[in-house]
JSON list of N, CA, C and O in Angstrom, two decimals:
[
{"chain": "A", "resi": 1, "resn": "MET", "atom": "N", "xyz": [2.82, -4.06, -12.08]},
{"chain": "A", "resi": 1, "resn": "MET", "atom": "CA", "xyz": [2.04, -4.48, -10.94]},
{"chain": "A", "resi": 1, "resn": "MET", "atom": "C", "xyz": [2.87, -5.39, -10.04]},
{"chain": "A", "resi": 1, "resn": "MET", "atom": "O", "xyz": [2.81, -5.25, -8.83]},
{"chain": "A", "resi": 2, "resn": "ALA", "atom": "N", "xyz": [3.62, -6.31, -10.64]},
{"chain": "A", "resi": 2, "resn": "ALA", "atom": "CA", "xyz": [4.43, -7.23, -9.85]},
{"chain": "A", "resi": 2, "resn": "ALA", "atom": "C", "xyz": [5.48, -6.47, -9.05]},
{"chain": "A", "resi": 2, "resn": "ALA", "atom": "O", "xyz": [5.72, -6.77, -7.88]},
{"chain": "A", "resi": 3, "resn": "LYS", "atom": "N", "xyz": [6.08, -5.46, -9.66]},
{"chain": "A", "resi": 3, "resn": "LYS", "atom": "CA", "xyz": [7.11, -4.67, -8.97]},
{"chain": "A", "resi": 3, "resn": "LYS", "atom": "C", "xyz": [6.49, -3.93, -7.79]},
{"chain": "A", "resi": 3, "resn": "LYS", "atom": "O", "xyz": [7.09, -3.83, -6.73]},
{"chain": "A", "resi": 4, "resn": "TRP", "atom": "N", "xyz": [5.28, -3.41, -7.97]},
{"chain": "A", "resi": 4, "resn": "TRP", "atom": "CA", "xyz": [4.60, -2.71, -6.88]},
{"chain": "A", "resi": 4, "resn": "TRP", "atom": "C", "xyz": [4.36, -3.66, -5.71]},
{"chain": "A", "resi": 4, "resn": "TRP", "atom": "O", "xyz": [4.57, -3.29, -4.56]},
{"chain": "A", "resi": 5, "resn": "VAL", "atom": "N", "xyz": [3.94, -4.88, -6.00]},
{"chain": "A", "resi": 5, "resn": "VAL", "atom": "CA", "xyz": [3.71, -5.87, -4.95]},
{"chain": "A", "resi": 5, "resn": "VAL", "atom": "C", "xyz": [5.02, -6.14, -4.21]},
{"chain": "A", "resi": 5, "resn": "VAL", "atom": "O", "xyz": [5.05, -6.14, -2.98]},
{"chain": "A", "resi": 6, "resn": "GLU", "atom": "N", "xyz": [6.10, -6.35, -4.96]},
{"chain": "A", "resi": 6, "resn": "GLU", "atom": "CA", "xyz": [7.40, -6.62, -4.34]},
{"chain": "A", "resi": 6, "resn": "GLU", "atom": "C", "xyz": [7.85, -5.45, -3.46]},
{"chain": "A", "resi": 6, "resn": "GLU", "atom": "O", "xyz": [8.40, -5.66, -2.38]},
{"chain": "A", "resi": 7, "resn": "ASN", "atom": "N", "xyz": [7.60, -4.24, -3.90]},
{"chain": "A", "resi": 7, "resn": "ASN", "atom": "CA", "xyz": [8.00, -3.05, -3.13]},
{"chain": "A", "resi": 7, "resn": "ASN", "atom": "C", "xyz": [7.14, -2.83, -1.90]},
{"chain": "A", "resi": 7, "resn": "ASN", "atom": "O", "xyz": [7.56, -2.14, -0.97]},
{"chain": "A", "resi": 8, "resn": "ASN", "atom": "N", "xyz": [5.94, -3.38, -1.88]},
{"chain": "A", "resi": 8, "resn": "ASN", "atom": "CA", "xyz": [5.01, -3.16, -0.77]},
{"chain": "A", "resi": 8, "resn": "ASN", "atom": "C", "xyz": [4.67, -4.44, -0.01]},
{"chain": "A", "resi": 8, "resn": "ASN", "atom": "O", "xyz": [3.69, -4.47, 0.72]},
{"chain": "A", "resi": 9, "resn": "ILE", "atom": "N", "xyz": [5.48, -5.47, -0.15]},
{"chain": "A", "resi": 9, "resn": "ILE", "atom": "CA", "xyz": [5.17, -6.77, 0.43]},
{"chain": "A", "resi": 9, "resn": "ILE", "atom": "C", "xyz": [5.04, -6.72, 1.95]},
{"chain": "A", "resi": 9, "resn": "ILE", "atom": "O", "xyz": [4.25, -7.46, 2.53]},
{"chain": "A", "resi": 10, "resn": "THR", "atom": "N", "xyz": [5.78, -5.85, 2.60]},
{"chain": "A", "resi": 10, "resn": "THR", "atom": "CA", "xyz": [5.72, -5.78, 4.07]},
{"chain": "A", "resi": 10, "resn": "THR", "atom": "C", "xyz": [4.39, -5.23, 4.57]},
{"chain": "A", "resi": 10, "resn": "THR", "atom": "O", "xyz": [4.04, -5.42, 5.72]},
{"chain": "A", "resi": 11, "resn": "GLU", "atom": "N", "xyz": [3.63, -4.59, 3.70]},
{"chain": "A", "resi": 11, "resn": "GLU", "atom": "CA", "xyz": [2.33, -4.02, 4.08]},
{"chain": "A", "resi": 11, "resn": "GLU", "atom": "C", "xyz": [1.18, -4.95, 3.76]},
{"chain": "A", "resi": 11, "resn": "GLU", "atom": "O", "xyz": [0.02, -4.57, 3.89]},
{"chain": "A", "resi": 12, "resn": "ASN", "atom": "N", "xyz": [1.49, -6.18, 3.30]},
{"chain": "A", "resi": 12, "resn": "ASN", "atom": "CA", "xyz": [0.47, -7.17, 2.93]},
{"chain": "A", "resi": 12, "resn": "ASN", "atom": "C", "xyz": [-0.54, -6.56, 1.94]},
{"chain": "A", "resi": 12, "resn": "ASN", "atom": "O", "xyz": [-1.72, -6.44, 2.25]},
{"chain": "A", "resi": 13, "resn": "PRO", "atom": "N", "xyz": [-0.08, -6.19, 0.75]},
{"chain": "A", "resi": 13, "resn": "PRO", "atom": "CA", "xyz": [-0.95, -5.49, -0.21]},
{"chain": "A", "resi": 13, "resn": "PRO", "atom": "C", "xyz": [-2.06, -6.38, -0.75]},
{"chain": "A", "resi": 13, "resn": "PRO", "atom": "O", "xyz": [-1.85, -7.55, -1.07]},
{"chain": "A", "resi": 14, "resn": "SER", "atom": "N", "xyz": [-3.23, -5.81, -0.85]},
{"chain": "A", "resi": 14, "resn": "SER", "atom": "CA", "xyz": [-4.37, -6.55, -1.40]},
{"chain": "A", "resi": 14, "resn": "SER", "atom": "C", "xyz": [-4.51, -6.25, -2.89]},
{"chain": "A", "resi": 14, "resn": "SER", "atom": "O", "xyz": [-3.91, -5.31, -3.41]},
{"chain": "A", "resi": 15, "resn": "LEU", "atom": "N", "xyz": [-5.30, -7.04, -3.55]},
{"chain": "A", "resi": 15, "resn": "LEU", "atom": "CA", "xyz": [-5.58, -6.81, -4.97]},
{"chain": "A", "resi": 15, "resn": "LEU", "atom": "C", "xyz": [-6.24, -5.44, -5.13]},
{"chain": "A", "resi": 15, "resn": "LEU", "atom": "O", "xyz": [-5.94, -4.71, -6.07]},
{"chain": "A", "resi": 16, "resn": "GLN", "atom": "N", "xyz": [-7.10, -5.09, -4.21]},
{"chain": "A", "resi": 16, "resn": "GLN", "atom": "CA", "xyz": [-7.76, -3.78, -4.25]},
{"chain": "A", "resi": 16, "resn": "GLN", "atom": "C", "xyz": [-6.74, -2.65, -4.14]},
{"chain": "A", "resi": 16, "resn": "GLN", "atom": "O", "xyz": [-6.83, -1.65, -4.85]},
{"chain": "A", "resi": 17, "resn": "ASP", "atom": "N", "xyz": [-5.76, -2.78, -3.24]},
{"chain": "A", "resi": 17, "resn": "ASP", "atom": "CA", "xyz": [-4.71, -1.77, -3.08]},
{"chain": "A", "resi": 17, "resn": "ASP", "atom": "C", "xyz": [-3.94, -1.60, -4.39]},
{"chain": "A", "resi": 17, "resn": "ASP", "atom": "O", "xyz": [-3.69, -0.48, -4.83]},
{"chain": "A", "resi": 18, "resn": "MET", "atom": "N", "xyz": [-3.55, -2.72, -4.98]},
{"chain": "A", "resi": 18, "resn": "MET", "atom": "CA", "xyz": [-2.79, -2.68, -6.22]},
{"chain": "A", "resi": 18, "resn": "MET", "atom": "C", "xyz": [-3.61, -2.06, -7.35]},
{"chain": "A", "resi": 18, "resn": "MET", "atom": "O", "xyz": [-3.11, -1.22, -8.09]},
{"chain": "A", "resi": 19, "resn": "SER", "atom": "N", "xyz": [-4.85, -2.45, -7.47]},
{"chain": "A", "resi": 19, "resn": "SER", "atom": "CA", "xyz": [-5.68, -1.93, -8.56]},
{"chain": "A", "resi": 19, "resn": "SER", "atom": "C", "xyz": [-5.93, -0.43, -8.39]},
{"chain": "A", "resi": 19, "resn": "SER", "atom": "O", "xyz": [-5.96, 0.30, -9.38]},
{"chain": "A", "resi": 20, "resn": "SER", "atom": "N", "xyz": [-6.05, 0.02, -7.16]},
{"chain": "A", "resi": 20, "resn": "SER", "atom": "CA", "xyz": [-6.20, 1.46, -6.92]},
{"chain": "A", "resi": 20, "resn": "SER", "atom": "C", "xyz": [-4.94, 2.20, -7.34]},
{"chain": "A", "resi": 20, "resn": "SER", "atom": "O", "xyz": [-5.01, 3.28, -7.92]},
{"chain": "A", "resi": 21, "resn": "TYR", "atom": "N", "xyz": [-3.79, 1.61, -7.06]},
{"chain": "A", "resi": 21, "resn": "TYR", "atom": "CA", "xyz": [-2.51, 2.23, -7.42]},
{"chain": "A", "resi": 21, "resn": "TYR", "atom": "C", "xyz": [-2.36, 2.37, -8.94]},
{"chain": "A", "resi": 21, "resn": "TYR", "atom": "O", "xyz": [-1.95, 3.41, -9.44]},
{"chain": "A", "resi": 22, "resn": "VAL", "atom": "N", "xyz": [-2.69, 1.32, -9.68]},
{"chain": "A", "resi": 22, "resn": "VAL", "atom": "CA", "xyz": [-2.50, 1.35, -11.14]},
{"chain": "A", "resi": 22, "resn": "VAL", "atom": "C", "xyz": [-3.68, 1.99, -11.88]},
{"chain": "A", "resi": 22, "resn": "VAL", "atom": "O", "xyz": [-3.55, 2.32, -13.04]},
{"chain": "A", "resi": 23, "resn": "GLY", "atom": "N", "xyz": [-4.80, 2.14, -11.20]},
{"chain": "A", "resi": 23, "resn": "GLY", "atom": "CA", "xyz": [-5.94, 2.84, -11.81]},
{"chain": "A", "resi": 23, "resn": "GLY", "atom": "C", "xyz": [-6.87, 1.99, -12.65]},
{"chain": "A", "resi": 23, "resn": "GLY", "atom": "O", "xyz": [-7.58, 2.50, -13.51]},
{"chain": "A", "resi": 24, "resn": "TYR", "atom": "N", "xyz": [-6.88, 0.69, -12.42]},
{"chain": "A", "resi": 24, "resn": "TYR", "atom": "CA", "xyz": [-7.79, -0.21, -13.13]},
{"chain": "A", "resi": 24, "resn": "TYR", "atom": "C", "xyz": [-8.62, -0.99, -12.12]},
{"chain": "A", "resi": 24, "resn": "TYR", "atom": "O", "xyz": [-8.28, -1.04, -10.94]},
{"chain": "A", "resi": 25, "resn": "SER", "atom": "N", "xyz": [-9.67, -1.63, -12.59]},
{"chain": "A", "resi": 25, "resn": "SER", "atom": "CA", "xyz": [-10.53, -2.39, -11.69]},
{"chain": "A", "resi": 25, "resn": "SER", "atom": "C", "xyz": [-9.80, -3.64, -11.19]},
{"chain": "A", "resi": 25, "resn": "SER", "atom": "O", "xyz": [-8.91, -4.15, -11.86]},
{"chain": "A", "resi": 26, "resn": "PRO", "atom": "N", "xyz": [-10.17, -4.13, -10.01]},
{"chain": "A", "resi": 26, "resn": "PRO", "atom": "CA", "xyz": [-9.56, -5.35, -9.49]},
{"chain": "A", "resi": 26, "resn": "PRO", "atom": "C", "xyz": [-9.73, -6.54, -10.43]},
{"chain": "A", "resi": 26, "resn": "PRO", "atom": "O", "xyz": [-8.82, -7.34, -10.61]},
{"chain": "A", "resi": 27, "resn": "TYR", "atom": "N", "xyz": [-10.88, -6.63, -11.08]},
{"chain": "A", "resi": 27, "resn": "TYR", "atom": "CA", "xyz": [-11.13, -7.74, -12.02]},
{"chain": "A", "resi": 27, "resn": "TYR", "atom": "C", "xyz": [-10.15, -7.67, -13.20]},
{"chain": "A", "resi": 27, "resn": "TYR", "atom": "O", "xyz": [-9.54, -8.67, -13.57]},
{"chain": "A", "resi": 28, "resn": "TYR", "atom": "N", "xyz": [-9.98, -6.49, -13.77]},
{"chain": "A", "resi": 28, "resn": "TYR", "atom": "CA", "xyz": [-9.07, -6.31, -14.90]},
{"chain": "A", "resi": 28, "resn": "TYR", "atom": "C", "xyz": [-7.64, -6.62, -14.48]},
{"chain": "A", "resi": 28, "resn": "TYR", "atom": "O", "xyz": [-6.91, -7.33, -15.18]},
{"chain": "A", "resi": 29, "resn": "CYS", "atom": "N", "xyz": [-7.23, -6.10, -13.34]},
{"chain": "A", "resi": 29, "resn": "CYS", "atom": "CA", "xyz": [-5.87, -6.34, -12.85]},
{"chain": "A", "resi": 29, "resn": "CYS", "atom": "C", "xyz": [-5.63, -7.82, -12.60]},
{"chain": "A", "resi": 29, "resn": "CYS", "atom": "O", "xyz": [-4.57, -8.35, -12.94]},
{"chain": "A", "resi": 30, "resn": "SER", "atom": "N", "xyz": [-6.59, -8.49, -12.02]},
{"chain": "A", "resi": 30, "resn": "SER", "atom": "CA", "xyz": [-6.46, -9.91, -11.73]},
{"chain": "A", "resi": 30, "resn": "SER", "atom": "C", "xyz": [-6.30, -10.71, -13.02]},
{"chain": "A", "resi": 30, "resn": "SER", "atom": "O", "xyz": [-5.43, -11.58, -13.13]},
{"chain": "A", "resi": 31, "resn": "THR", "atom": "N", "xyz": [-7.11, -10.38, -14.01]},
{"chain": "A", "resi": 31, "resn": "THR", "atom": "CA", "xyz": [-7.04, -11.08, -15.30]},
{"chain": "A", "resi": 31, "resn": "THR", "atom": "C", "xyz": [-5.71, -10.84, -15.99]},
{"chain": "A", "resi": 31, "resn": "THR", "atom": "O", "xyz": [-5.06, -11.78, -16.45]},
{"chain": "A", "resi": 32, "resn": "LYS", "atom": "N", "xyz": [-5.29, -9.59, -16.06]},
{"chain": "A", "resi": 32, "resn": "LYS", "atom": "CA", "xyz": [-4.03, -9.25, -16.73]},
{"chain": "A", "resi": 32, "resn": "LYS", "atom": "C", "xyz": [-2.83, -9.79, -15.97]},
{"chain": "A", "resi": 32, "resn": "LYS", "atom": "O", "xyz": [-1.85, -10.23, -16.57]},
{"chain": "A", "resi": 33, "resn": "PHE", "atom": "N", "xyz": [-2.90, -9.77, -14.67]},
{"chain": "A", "resi": 33, "resn": "PHE", "atom": "CA", "xyz": [-1.81, -10.29, -13.84]},
{"chain": "A", "resi": 33, "resn": "PHE", "atom": "C", "xyz": [-1.58, -11.76, -14.14]},
{"chain": "A", "resi": 33, "resn": "PHE", "atom": "O", "xyz": [-0.46, -12.19, -14.39]},
{"chain": "A", "resi": 34, "resn": "ARG", "atom": "N", "xyz": [-2.66, -12.52, -14.15]},
{"chain": "A", "resi": 34, "resn": "ARG", "atom": "CA", "xyz": [-2.55, -13.96, -14.42]},
{"chain": "A", "resi": 34, "resn": "ARG", "atom": "C", "xyz": [-2.07, -14.22, -15.85]},
{"chain": "A", "resi": 34, "resn": "ARG", "atom": "O", "xyz": [-1.27, -15.12, -16.10]},
{"chain": "A", "resi": 35, "resn": "GLU", "atom": "N", "xyz": [-2.56, -13.43, -16.78]},
{"chain": "A", "resi": 35, "resn": "GLU", "atom": "CA", "xyz": [-2.19, -13.56, -18.18]},
{"chain": "A", "resi": 35, "resn": "GLU", "atom": "C", "xyz": [-0.68, -13.38, -18.38]},
{"chain": "A", "resi": 35, "resn": "GLU", "atom": "O", "xyz": [-0.05, -14.13, -19.11]},
{"chain": "A", "resi": 36, "resn": "HIS", "atom": "N", "xyz": [-0.12, -12.38, -17.72]},
{"chain": "A", "resi": 36, "resn": "HIS", "atom": "CA", "xyz": [1.29, -12.04, -17.92]},
{"chain": "A", "resi": 36, "resn": "HIS", "atom": "C", "xyz": [2.25, -12.76, -16.97]},
{"chain": "A", "resi": 36, "resn": "HIS", "atom": "O", "xyz": [3.40, -13.00, -17.33]},
{"chain": "A", "resi": 37, "resn": "MET", "atom": "N", "xyz": [1.80, -13.10, -15.79]},
{"chain": "A", "resi": 37, "resn": "MET", "atom": "CA", "xyz": [2.68, -13.71, -14.80]},
{"chain": "A", "resi": 37, "resn": "MET", "atom": "C", "xyz": [2.56, -15.25, -14.76]},
{"chain": "A", "resi": 37, "resn": "MET", "atom": "O", "xyz": [3.41, -15.92, -14.22]},
{"chain": "A", "resi": 38, "resn": "GLY", "atom": "N", "xyz": [1.47, -15.77, -15.28]},
{"chain": "A", "resi": 38, "resn": "GLY", "atom": "CA", "xyz": [1.27, -17.22, -15.28]},
{"chain": "A", "resi": 38, "resn": "GLY", "atom": "C", "xyz": [0.84, -17.77, -13.93]},
{"chain": "A", "resi": 38, "resn": "GLY", "atom": "O", "xyz": [0.89, -18.97, -13.70]},
{"chain": "A", "resi": 39, "resn": "MET", "atom": "N", "xyz": [0.42, -16.89, -13.04]},
{"chain": "A", "resi": 39, "resn": "MET", "atom": "CA", "xyz": [-0.10, -17.28, -11.74]},
{"chain": "A", "resi": 39, "resn": "MET", "atom": "C", "xyz": [-1.05, -16.20, -11.26]},
{"chain": "A", "resi": 39, "resn": "MET", "atom": "O", "xyz": [-1.03, -15.08, -11.76]},
{"chain": "A", "resi": 40, "resn": "THR", "atom": "N", "xyz": [-1.87, -16.55, -10.29]},
{"chain": "A", "resi": 40, "resn": "THR", "atom": "CA", "xyz": [-2.82, -15.56, -9.77]},
{"chain": "A", "resi": 40, "resn": "THR", "atom": "C", "xyz": [-2.10, -14.57, -8.86]},
{"chain": "A", "resi": 40, "resn": "THR", "atom": "O", "xyz": [-0.97, -14.81, -8.42]},
{"chain": "A", "resi": 41, "resn": "TYR", "atom": "N", "xyz": [-2.79, -13.48, -8.59]},
{"chain": "A", "resi": 41, "resn": "TYR", "atom": "CA", "xyz": [-2.24, -12.47, -7.68]},
{"chain": "A", "resi": 41, "resn": "TYR", "atom": "C", "xyz": [-1.94, -13.08, -6.31]},
{"chain": "A", "resi": 41, "resn": "TYR", "atom": "O", "xyz": [-0.88, -12.87, -5.74]},
{"chain": "A", "resi": 42, "resn": "LYS", "atom": "N", "xyz": [-2.87, -13.88, -5.83]},
{"chain": "A", "resi": 42, "resn": "LYS", "atom": "CA", "xyz": [-2.71, -14.52, -4.52]},
{"chain": "A", "resi": 42, "resn": "LYS", "atom": "C", "xyz": [-1.52, -15.46, -4.49]},
{"chain": "A", "resi": 42, "resn": "LYS", "atom": "O", "xyz": [-0.77, -15.50, -3.50]},
{"chain": "A", "resi": 43, "resn": "GLN", "atom": "N", "xyz": [-1.31, -16.23, -5.56]},
{"chain": "A", "resi": 43, "resn": "GLN", "atom": "CA", "xyz": [-0.17, -17.13, -5.64]},
{"chain": "A", "resi": 43, "resn": "GLN", "atom": "C", "xyz": [1.14, -16.34, -5.65]},
{"chain": "A", "resi": 43, "resn": "GLN", "atom": "O", "xyz": [2.11, -16.72, -5.00]},
{"chain": "A", "resi": 44, "resn": "PHE", "atom": "N", "xyz": [1.17, -15.25, -6.40]},
{"chain": "A", "resi": 44, "resn": "PHE", "atom": "CA", "xyz": [2.36, -14.41, -6.47]},
{"chain": "A", "resi": 44, "resn": "PHE", "atom": "C", "xyz": [2.66, -13.80, -5.11]},
{"chain": "A", "resi": 44, "resn": "PHE", "atom": "O", "xyz": [3.81, -13.74, -4.67]},
{"chain": "A", "resi": 45, "resn": "LEU", "atom": "N", "xyz": [1.63, -13.34, -4.44]},
{"chain": "A", "resi": 45, "resn": "LEU", "atom": "CA", "xyz": [1.78, -12.73, -3.11]},
{"chain": "A", "resi": 45, "resn": "LEU", "atom": "C", "xyz": [2.39, -13.75, -2.14]},
{"chain": "A", "resi": 45, "resn": "LEU", "atom": "O", "xyz": [3.33, -13.44, -1.40]},
{"chain": "A", "resi": 46, "resn": "ALA", "atom": "N", "xyz": [1.89, -14.97, -2.17]},
{"chain": "A", "resi": 46, "resn": "ALA", "atom": "CA", "xyz": [2.41, -16.03, -1.29]},
{"chain": "A", "resi": 46, "resn": "ALA", "atom": "C", "xyz": [3.87, -16.34, -1.63]},
{"chain": "A", "resi": 46, "resn": "ALA", "atom": "O", "xyz": [4.69, -16.57, -0.73]},
{"chain": "A", "resi": 47, "resn": "GLN", "atom": "N", "xyz": [4.21, -16.34, -2.90]},
{"chain": "A", "resi": 47, "resn": "GLN", "atom": "CA", "xyz": [5.58, -16.61, -3.32]},
{"chain": "A", "resi": 47, "resn": "GLN", "atom": "C", "xyz": [6.53, -15.50, -2.86]},
{"chain": "A", "resi": 47, "resn": "GLN", "atom": "O", "xyz": [7.67, -15.79, -2.48]},
{"chain": "A", "resi": 48, "resn": "CYS", "atom": "N", "xyz": [6.08, -14.28, -2.88]},
{"chain": "A", "resi": 48, "resn": "CYS", "atom": "CA", "xyz": [6.92, -13.15, -2.47]},
{"chain": "A", "resi": 48, "resn": "CYS", "atom": "C", "xyz": [7.20, -13.16, -0.96]},
{"chain": "A", "resi": 48, "resn": "CYS", "atom": "O", "xyz": [8.24, -12.72, -0.53]},
{"chain": "A", "resi": 49, "resn": "LYS", "atom": "N", "xyz": [6.24, -13.67, -0.20]},
{"chain": "A", "resi": 49, "resn": "LYS", "atom": "CA", "xyz": [6.41, -13.71, 1.25]},
{"chain": "A", "resi": 49, "resn": "LYS", "atom": "C", "xyz": [7.40, -14.79, 1.57]},
{"chain": "A", "resi": 49, "resn": "LYS", "atom": "O", "xyz": [8.26, -14.84, 2.24]}
]
């Protein structure tokens, strides 16, 4: 998921966009993202920009 965000950062990807790409619900993706990355999706997005 993190790699997808990095590859699509110029398009300002939303959590919904990412979850559609990986095939899981936004809630599940958000939970797993924070669990594995140690930060929220929004925090990671801001860091990538």
